[in-house]
Coordinates of C-alpha atoms and ligand atoms in Angstrom, one line a residue:
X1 CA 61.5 89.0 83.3
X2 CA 64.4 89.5 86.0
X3 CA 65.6 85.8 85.3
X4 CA 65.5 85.9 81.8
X5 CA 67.7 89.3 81.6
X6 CA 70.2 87.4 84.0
X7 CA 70.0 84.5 82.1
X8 CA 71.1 86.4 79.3
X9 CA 73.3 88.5 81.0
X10 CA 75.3 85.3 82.1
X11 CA 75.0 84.2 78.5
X12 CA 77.0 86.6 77.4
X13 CA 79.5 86.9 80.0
X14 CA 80.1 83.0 79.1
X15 CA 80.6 84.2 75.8
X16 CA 83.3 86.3 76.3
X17 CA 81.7 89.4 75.7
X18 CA 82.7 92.6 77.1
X19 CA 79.9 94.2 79.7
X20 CA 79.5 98.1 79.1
X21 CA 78.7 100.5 81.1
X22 CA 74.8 101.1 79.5
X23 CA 74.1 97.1 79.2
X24 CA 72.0 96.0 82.0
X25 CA 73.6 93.7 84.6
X26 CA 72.3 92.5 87.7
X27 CA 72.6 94.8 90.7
X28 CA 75.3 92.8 92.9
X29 CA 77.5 92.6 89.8
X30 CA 77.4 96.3 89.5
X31 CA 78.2 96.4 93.1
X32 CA 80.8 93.9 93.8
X33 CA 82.6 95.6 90.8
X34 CA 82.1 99.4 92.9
X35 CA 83.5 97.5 95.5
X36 CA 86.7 96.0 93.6
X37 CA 87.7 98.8 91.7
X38 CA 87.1 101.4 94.1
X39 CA 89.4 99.5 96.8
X40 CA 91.7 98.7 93.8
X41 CA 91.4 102.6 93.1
X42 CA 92.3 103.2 96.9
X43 CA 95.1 101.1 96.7
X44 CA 97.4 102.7 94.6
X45 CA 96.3 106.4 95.9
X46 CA 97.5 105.0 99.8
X47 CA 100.3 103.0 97.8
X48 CA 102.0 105.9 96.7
X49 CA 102.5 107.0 100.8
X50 CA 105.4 104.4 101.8
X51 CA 107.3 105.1 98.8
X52 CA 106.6 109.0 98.3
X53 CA 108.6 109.2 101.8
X54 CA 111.5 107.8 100.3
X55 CA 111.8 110.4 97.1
X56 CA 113.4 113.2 99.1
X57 CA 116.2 110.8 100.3
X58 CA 117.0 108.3 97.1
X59 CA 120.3 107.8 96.9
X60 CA 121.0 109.2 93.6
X61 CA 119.5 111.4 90.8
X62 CA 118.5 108.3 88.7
X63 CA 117.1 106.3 91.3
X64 CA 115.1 109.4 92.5
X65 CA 113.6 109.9 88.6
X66 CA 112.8 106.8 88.7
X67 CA 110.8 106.7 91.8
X68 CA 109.2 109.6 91.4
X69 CA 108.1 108.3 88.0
X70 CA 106.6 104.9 89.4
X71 CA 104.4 107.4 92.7
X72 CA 103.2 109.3 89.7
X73 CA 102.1 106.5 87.2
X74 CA 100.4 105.4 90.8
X75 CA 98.3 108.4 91.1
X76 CA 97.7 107.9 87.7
X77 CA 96.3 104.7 87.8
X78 CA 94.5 105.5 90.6
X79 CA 92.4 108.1 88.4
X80 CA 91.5 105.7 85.5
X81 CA 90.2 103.3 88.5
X82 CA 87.7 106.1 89.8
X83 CA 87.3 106.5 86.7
X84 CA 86.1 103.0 85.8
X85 CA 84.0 102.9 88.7
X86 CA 82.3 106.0 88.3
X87 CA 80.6 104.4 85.1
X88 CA 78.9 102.3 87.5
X89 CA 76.7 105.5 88.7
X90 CA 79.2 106.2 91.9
X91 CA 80.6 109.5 92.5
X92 CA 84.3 110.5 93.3
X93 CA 83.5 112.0 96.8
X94 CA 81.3 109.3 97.4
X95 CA 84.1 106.8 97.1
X96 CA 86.6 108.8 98.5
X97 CA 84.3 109.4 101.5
X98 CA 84.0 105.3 101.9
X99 CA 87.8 105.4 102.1
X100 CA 88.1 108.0 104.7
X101 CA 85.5 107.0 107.0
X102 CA 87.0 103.5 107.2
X103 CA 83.9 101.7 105.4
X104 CA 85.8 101.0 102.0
X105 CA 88.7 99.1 102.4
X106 CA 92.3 99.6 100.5
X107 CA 95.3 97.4 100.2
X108 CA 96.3 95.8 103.4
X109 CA 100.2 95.6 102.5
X110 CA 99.7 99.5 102.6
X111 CA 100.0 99.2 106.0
X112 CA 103.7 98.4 106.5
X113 CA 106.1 100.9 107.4
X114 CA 109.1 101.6 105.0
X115 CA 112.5 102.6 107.6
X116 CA 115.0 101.9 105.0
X117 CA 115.8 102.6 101.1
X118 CA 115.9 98.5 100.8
X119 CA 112.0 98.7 101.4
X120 CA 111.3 100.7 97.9
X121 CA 113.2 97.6 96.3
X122 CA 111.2 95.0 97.7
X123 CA 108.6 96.8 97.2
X124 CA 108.7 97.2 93.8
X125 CA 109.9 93.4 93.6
X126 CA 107.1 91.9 95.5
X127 CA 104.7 94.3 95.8
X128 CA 104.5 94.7 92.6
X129 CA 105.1 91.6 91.2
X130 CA 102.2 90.3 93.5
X131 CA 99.7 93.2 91.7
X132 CA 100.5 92.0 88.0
X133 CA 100.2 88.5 88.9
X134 CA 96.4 89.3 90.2
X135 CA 96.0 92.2 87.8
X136 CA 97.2 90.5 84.0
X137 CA 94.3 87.9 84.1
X138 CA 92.1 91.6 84.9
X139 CA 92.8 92.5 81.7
X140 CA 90.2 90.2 80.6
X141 CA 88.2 90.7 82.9
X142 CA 84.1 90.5 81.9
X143 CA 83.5 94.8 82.7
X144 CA 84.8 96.1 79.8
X145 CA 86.0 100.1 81.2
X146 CA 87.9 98.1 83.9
X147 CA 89.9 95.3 81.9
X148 CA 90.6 98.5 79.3
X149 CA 92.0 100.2 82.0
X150 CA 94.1 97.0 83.8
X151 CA 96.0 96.9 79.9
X152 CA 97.9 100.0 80.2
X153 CA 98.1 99.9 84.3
X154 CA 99.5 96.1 84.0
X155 CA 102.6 97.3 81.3
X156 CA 103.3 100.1 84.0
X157 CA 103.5 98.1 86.9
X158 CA 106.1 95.5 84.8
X159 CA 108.3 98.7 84.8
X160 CA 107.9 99.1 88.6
X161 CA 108.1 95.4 89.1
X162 CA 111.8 95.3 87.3
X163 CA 112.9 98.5 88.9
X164 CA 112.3 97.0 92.1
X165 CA 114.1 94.1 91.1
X166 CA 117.1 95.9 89.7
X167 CA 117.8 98.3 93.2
X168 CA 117.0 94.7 95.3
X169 CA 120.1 93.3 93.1
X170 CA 122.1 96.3 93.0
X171 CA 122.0 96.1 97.2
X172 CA 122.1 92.3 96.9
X173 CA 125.7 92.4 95.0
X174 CA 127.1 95.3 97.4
X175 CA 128.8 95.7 100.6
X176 CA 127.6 93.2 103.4
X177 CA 125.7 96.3 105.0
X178 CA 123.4 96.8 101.9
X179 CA 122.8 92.9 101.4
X180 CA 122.0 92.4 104.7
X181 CA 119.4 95.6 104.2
X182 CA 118.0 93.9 101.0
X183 CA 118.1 90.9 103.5
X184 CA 116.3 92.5 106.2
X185 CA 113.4 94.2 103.5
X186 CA 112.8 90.6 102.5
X187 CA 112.0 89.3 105.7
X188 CA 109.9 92.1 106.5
X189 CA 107.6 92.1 103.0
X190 CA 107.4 88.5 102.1
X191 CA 104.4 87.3 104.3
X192 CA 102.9 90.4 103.6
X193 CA 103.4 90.0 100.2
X194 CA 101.9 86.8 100.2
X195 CA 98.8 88.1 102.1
X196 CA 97.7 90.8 99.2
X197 CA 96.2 88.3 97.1
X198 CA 93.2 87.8 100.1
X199 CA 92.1 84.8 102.4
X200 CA 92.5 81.9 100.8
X201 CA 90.2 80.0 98.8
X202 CA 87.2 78.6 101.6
X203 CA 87.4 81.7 103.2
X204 CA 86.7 84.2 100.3
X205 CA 83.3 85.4 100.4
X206 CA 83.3 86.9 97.3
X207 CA 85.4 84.5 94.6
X208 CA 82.5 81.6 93.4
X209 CA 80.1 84.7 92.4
X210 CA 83.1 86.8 90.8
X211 CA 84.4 83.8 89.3
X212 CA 81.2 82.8 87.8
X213 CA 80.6 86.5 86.2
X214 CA 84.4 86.3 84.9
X215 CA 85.5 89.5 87.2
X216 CA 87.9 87.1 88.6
X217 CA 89.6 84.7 86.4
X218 CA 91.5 82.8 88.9
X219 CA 91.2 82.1 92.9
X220 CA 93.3 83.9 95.3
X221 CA 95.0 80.9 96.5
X222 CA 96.1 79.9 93.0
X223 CA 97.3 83.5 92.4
X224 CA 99.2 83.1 95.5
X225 CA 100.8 79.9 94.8
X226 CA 102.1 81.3 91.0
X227 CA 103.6 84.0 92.6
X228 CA 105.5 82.1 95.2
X229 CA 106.3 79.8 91.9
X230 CA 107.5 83.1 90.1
X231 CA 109.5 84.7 93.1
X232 CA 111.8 81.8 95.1
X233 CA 114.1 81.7 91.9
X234 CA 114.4 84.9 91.9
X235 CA 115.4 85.7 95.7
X236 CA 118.1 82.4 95.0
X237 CA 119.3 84.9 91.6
X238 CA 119.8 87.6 94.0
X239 CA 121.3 85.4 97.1
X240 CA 118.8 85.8 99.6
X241 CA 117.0 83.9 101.6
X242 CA 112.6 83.5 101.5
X243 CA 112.1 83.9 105.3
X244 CA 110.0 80.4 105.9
X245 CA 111.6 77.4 106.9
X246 CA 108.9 75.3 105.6
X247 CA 109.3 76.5 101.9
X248 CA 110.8 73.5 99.7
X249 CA 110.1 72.7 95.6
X250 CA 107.8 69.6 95.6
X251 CA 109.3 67.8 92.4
X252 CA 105.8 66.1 91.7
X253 CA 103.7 68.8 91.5
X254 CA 106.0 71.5 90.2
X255 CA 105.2 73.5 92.9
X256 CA 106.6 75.2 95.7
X257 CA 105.2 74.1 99.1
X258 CA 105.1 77.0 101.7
X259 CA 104.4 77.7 105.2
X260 CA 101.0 78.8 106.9
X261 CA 100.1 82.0 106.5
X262 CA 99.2 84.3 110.2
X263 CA 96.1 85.2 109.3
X264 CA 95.4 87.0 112.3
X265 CA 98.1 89.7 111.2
X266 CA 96.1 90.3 107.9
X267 CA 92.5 90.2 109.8
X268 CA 94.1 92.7 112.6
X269 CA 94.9 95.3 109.5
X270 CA 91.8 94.9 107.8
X271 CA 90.1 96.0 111.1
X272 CA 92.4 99.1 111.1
X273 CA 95.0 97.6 113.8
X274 CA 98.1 97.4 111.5
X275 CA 101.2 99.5 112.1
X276 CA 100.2 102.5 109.8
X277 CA 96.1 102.3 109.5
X278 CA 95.8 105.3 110.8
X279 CA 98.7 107.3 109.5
X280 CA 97.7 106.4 106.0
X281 CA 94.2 107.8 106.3
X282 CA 95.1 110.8 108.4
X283 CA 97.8 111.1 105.3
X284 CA 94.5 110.8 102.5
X285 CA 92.1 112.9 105.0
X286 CA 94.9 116.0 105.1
X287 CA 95.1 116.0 101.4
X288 CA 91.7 115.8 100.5
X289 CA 91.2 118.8 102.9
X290 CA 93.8 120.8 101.5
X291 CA 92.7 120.6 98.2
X292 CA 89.1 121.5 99.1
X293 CA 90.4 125.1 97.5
X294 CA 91.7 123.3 94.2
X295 CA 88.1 121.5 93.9
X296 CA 86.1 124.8 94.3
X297 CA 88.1 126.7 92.2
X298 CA 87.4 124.1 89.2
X299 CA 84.4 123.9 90.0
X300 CA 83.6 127.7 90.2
X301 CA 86.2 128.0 86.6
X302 CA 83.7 125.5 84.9
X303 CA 80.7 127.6 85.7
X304 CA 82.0 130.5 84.5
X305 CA 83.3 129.4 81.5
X306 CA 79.4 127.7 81.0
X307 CA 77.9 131.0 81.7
X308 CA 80.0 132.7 78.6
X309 CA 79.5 130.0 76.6
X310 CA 75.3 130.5 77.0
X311 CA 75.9 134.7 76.4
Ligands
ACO401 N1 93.7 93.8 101.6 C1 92.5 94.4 102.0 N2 91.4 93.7 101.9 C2 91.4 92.5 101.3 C3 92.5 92.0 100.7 C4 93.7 92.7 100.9 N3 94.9 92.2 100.5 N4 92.2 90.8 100.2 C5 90.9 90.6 100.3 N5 90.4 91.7 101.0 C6 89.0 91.9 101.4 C7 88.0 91.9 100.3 O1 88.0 93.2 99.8 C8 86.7 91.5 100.9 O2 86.2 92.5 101.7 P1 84.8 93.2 101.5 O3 83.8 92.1 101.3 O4 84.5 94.0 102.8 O5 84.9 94.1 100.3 C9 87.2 90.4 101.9 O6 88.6 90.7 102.2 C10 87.0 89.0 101.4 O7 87.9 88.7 100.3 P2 87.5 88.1 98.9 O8 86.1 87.5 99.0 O9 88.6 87.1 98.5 O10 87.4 89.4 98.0 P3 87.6 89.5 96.4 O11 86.9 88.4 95.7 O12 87.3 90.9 96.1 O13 89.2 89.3 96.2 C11 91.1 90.7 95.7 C12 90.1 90.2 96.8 C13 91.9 89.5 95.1 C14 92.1 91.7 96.3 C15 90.3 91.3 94.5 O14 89.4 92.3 95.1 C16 91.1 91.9 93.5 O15 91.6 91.3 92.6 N6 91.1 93.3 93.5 C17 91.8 94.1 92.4 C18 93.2 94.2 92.7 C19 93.5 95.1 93.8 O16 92.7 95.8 94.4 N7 94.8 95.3 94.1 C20 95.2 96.2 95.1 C21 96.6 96.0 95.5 S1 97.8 96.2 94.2 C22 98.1 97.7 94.0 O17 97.4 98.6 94.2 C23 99.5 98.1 93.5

């Protein structure tokens, strides 16, 4: 009976159909999809820490709105992907728990440090426009709560993505000091960048299976490659340079050729070695303690409001 419900679980998944939360679906679908969206979840909750510690110091009143608009939509999306995932019979403080004992993972590019105002431009720039190019095809993804919520969180981060772009520009067409900044931020967040979309293509435990169930719709090292497409024209607009001298335009394939990738760097901060592992969890671990009080008084409000409710 098991095979023919998958069988006809797989049916409809090649058939386009959305998944709910109440259809039945085999057990490692339900978990890989915990797993994704929760670390997606995690991502932009820890995201929010390199460029929350640049909203007391933006340089002006409309940059500052502007940030604090894109850390907020951040939290925000954060809570539609709990959200999402708690369909799947999770609970918040389980999840949140996997984060802060180390045993859920979160973005690795959360890791870097951000010293100067030029990192909340490329940030926006590539960060960003590394998370639509993985999160648009999302949108259809085969889990129907989580490609609802990638529509609205993929036309907010296209905002973020062209903020970025507009302060890396701004700095780009300034005095030498600011374009060499902008300069300096590319060189620090490009391999990075290119890192978020996950180990490429024979090393990926987890893309044949997701591809197959349509969470994923394309492989990480073809996201990768459209990105790098999408993004050398753009650092030649702004008149900077991609920090790999093996980068050059291959005219037969229409593709950019790049350099390799250190994945020893990436493995390092997925073990909890990179520069800010453990500020960024000690940072998550604070919060979630000082809101303990926040918690318990919604929790004790709700069951008094039950109680007069019943009299
Ligand atoms: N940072 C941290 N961990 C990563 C990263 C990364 N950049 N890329 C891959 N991994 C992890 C995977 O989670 C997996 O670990 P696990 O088995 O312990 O869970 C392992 O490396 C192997 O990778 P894959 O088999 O390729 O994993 P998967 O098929 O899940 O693909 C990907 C990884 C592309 C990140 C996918 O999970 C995805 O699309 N997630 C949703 C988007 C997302 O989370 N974005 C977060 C950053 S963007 C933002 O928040 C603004």
């Amino acid at each position: 009976q098991e095979a023919a419900l998958q069988g006809r679980f797989q049916e409809r998944v090649d058939a386009e159909e959305k998944i709910e939360p109440r259809d039945w679906m085999p057990e490692g679908y339900r978990r890989t999809l915990v797993r994704q969206i929760s670390q997606h979840a995690h991502s932009e909750i820890v995201g929010m820490l390199p460029e929350g510690n640049w909203i007391t110091r933006a340089p002006t009143l409309r940059r500052k709105v502007a940030l604090l608009a894109k850390v907020q939509d951040e939290g925000g999306h954060g809570l539609y992907l709990y959200s999402a995932a708690e369909t799947l019979g999770v609970s918040r403080d389980e999840l949140v728990g996997q984060l802060l004992s180390g045993k859920a993972k979160y973005s690795s590019i959360f890791n870097y440090p951000t010293p100067t105002w030029a990192d909340i431009g490329a940030i926006g720039w590539l960060v960003d426009g590394a998370a639509i190019m993985n999160q648009v095809p999302l949108c259809r993804c085969s889990y129907g709560p989580y490609a609802r919520a990638m529509v609205r969180i993929c036309r907010e981060e296209s905002f973020h993505q062209r903020q970025g772009y507009e302060l890396m520009l701004a700095l780009a067409q300034g005095t030498p000091e600011q374009k060499r900044m902008a300069q300096d931020a590319l060189n620090r967040w490009w391999w990075p960048s290119l890192m978020m979309f996950g180990p490429s293509d024979d090393q990926s435990a987890h893309s044949a299976q997701n591809m197959a169930w349509k969470i994923k719709r394309f492989s990480n090292d073809e996201l990768r490659q459209r990105f790098v497409d999408a993004t050398v024209p753009q650092a030649e607009f702004l008149g900077l340079t991609i920090p790999d001298p093996e980068l050059r335009f291959n005219a037969e394939t229409g593709h950019y050729e790049f350099g390799a990738i250190d994945w020893t760097e990436f493995n390092e901060i997925l073990k909890g070695n990179g520069p800010c592992n453990r500020e960024r969890i000690e940072a998550r671990r604070k919060a979630w303690d000082d809101g303990a009080w926040v918690r318990e008084a919604a929790v004790a409000h709700a069951a008094k409001r039950k109680q007069r409710a019943l009299k």
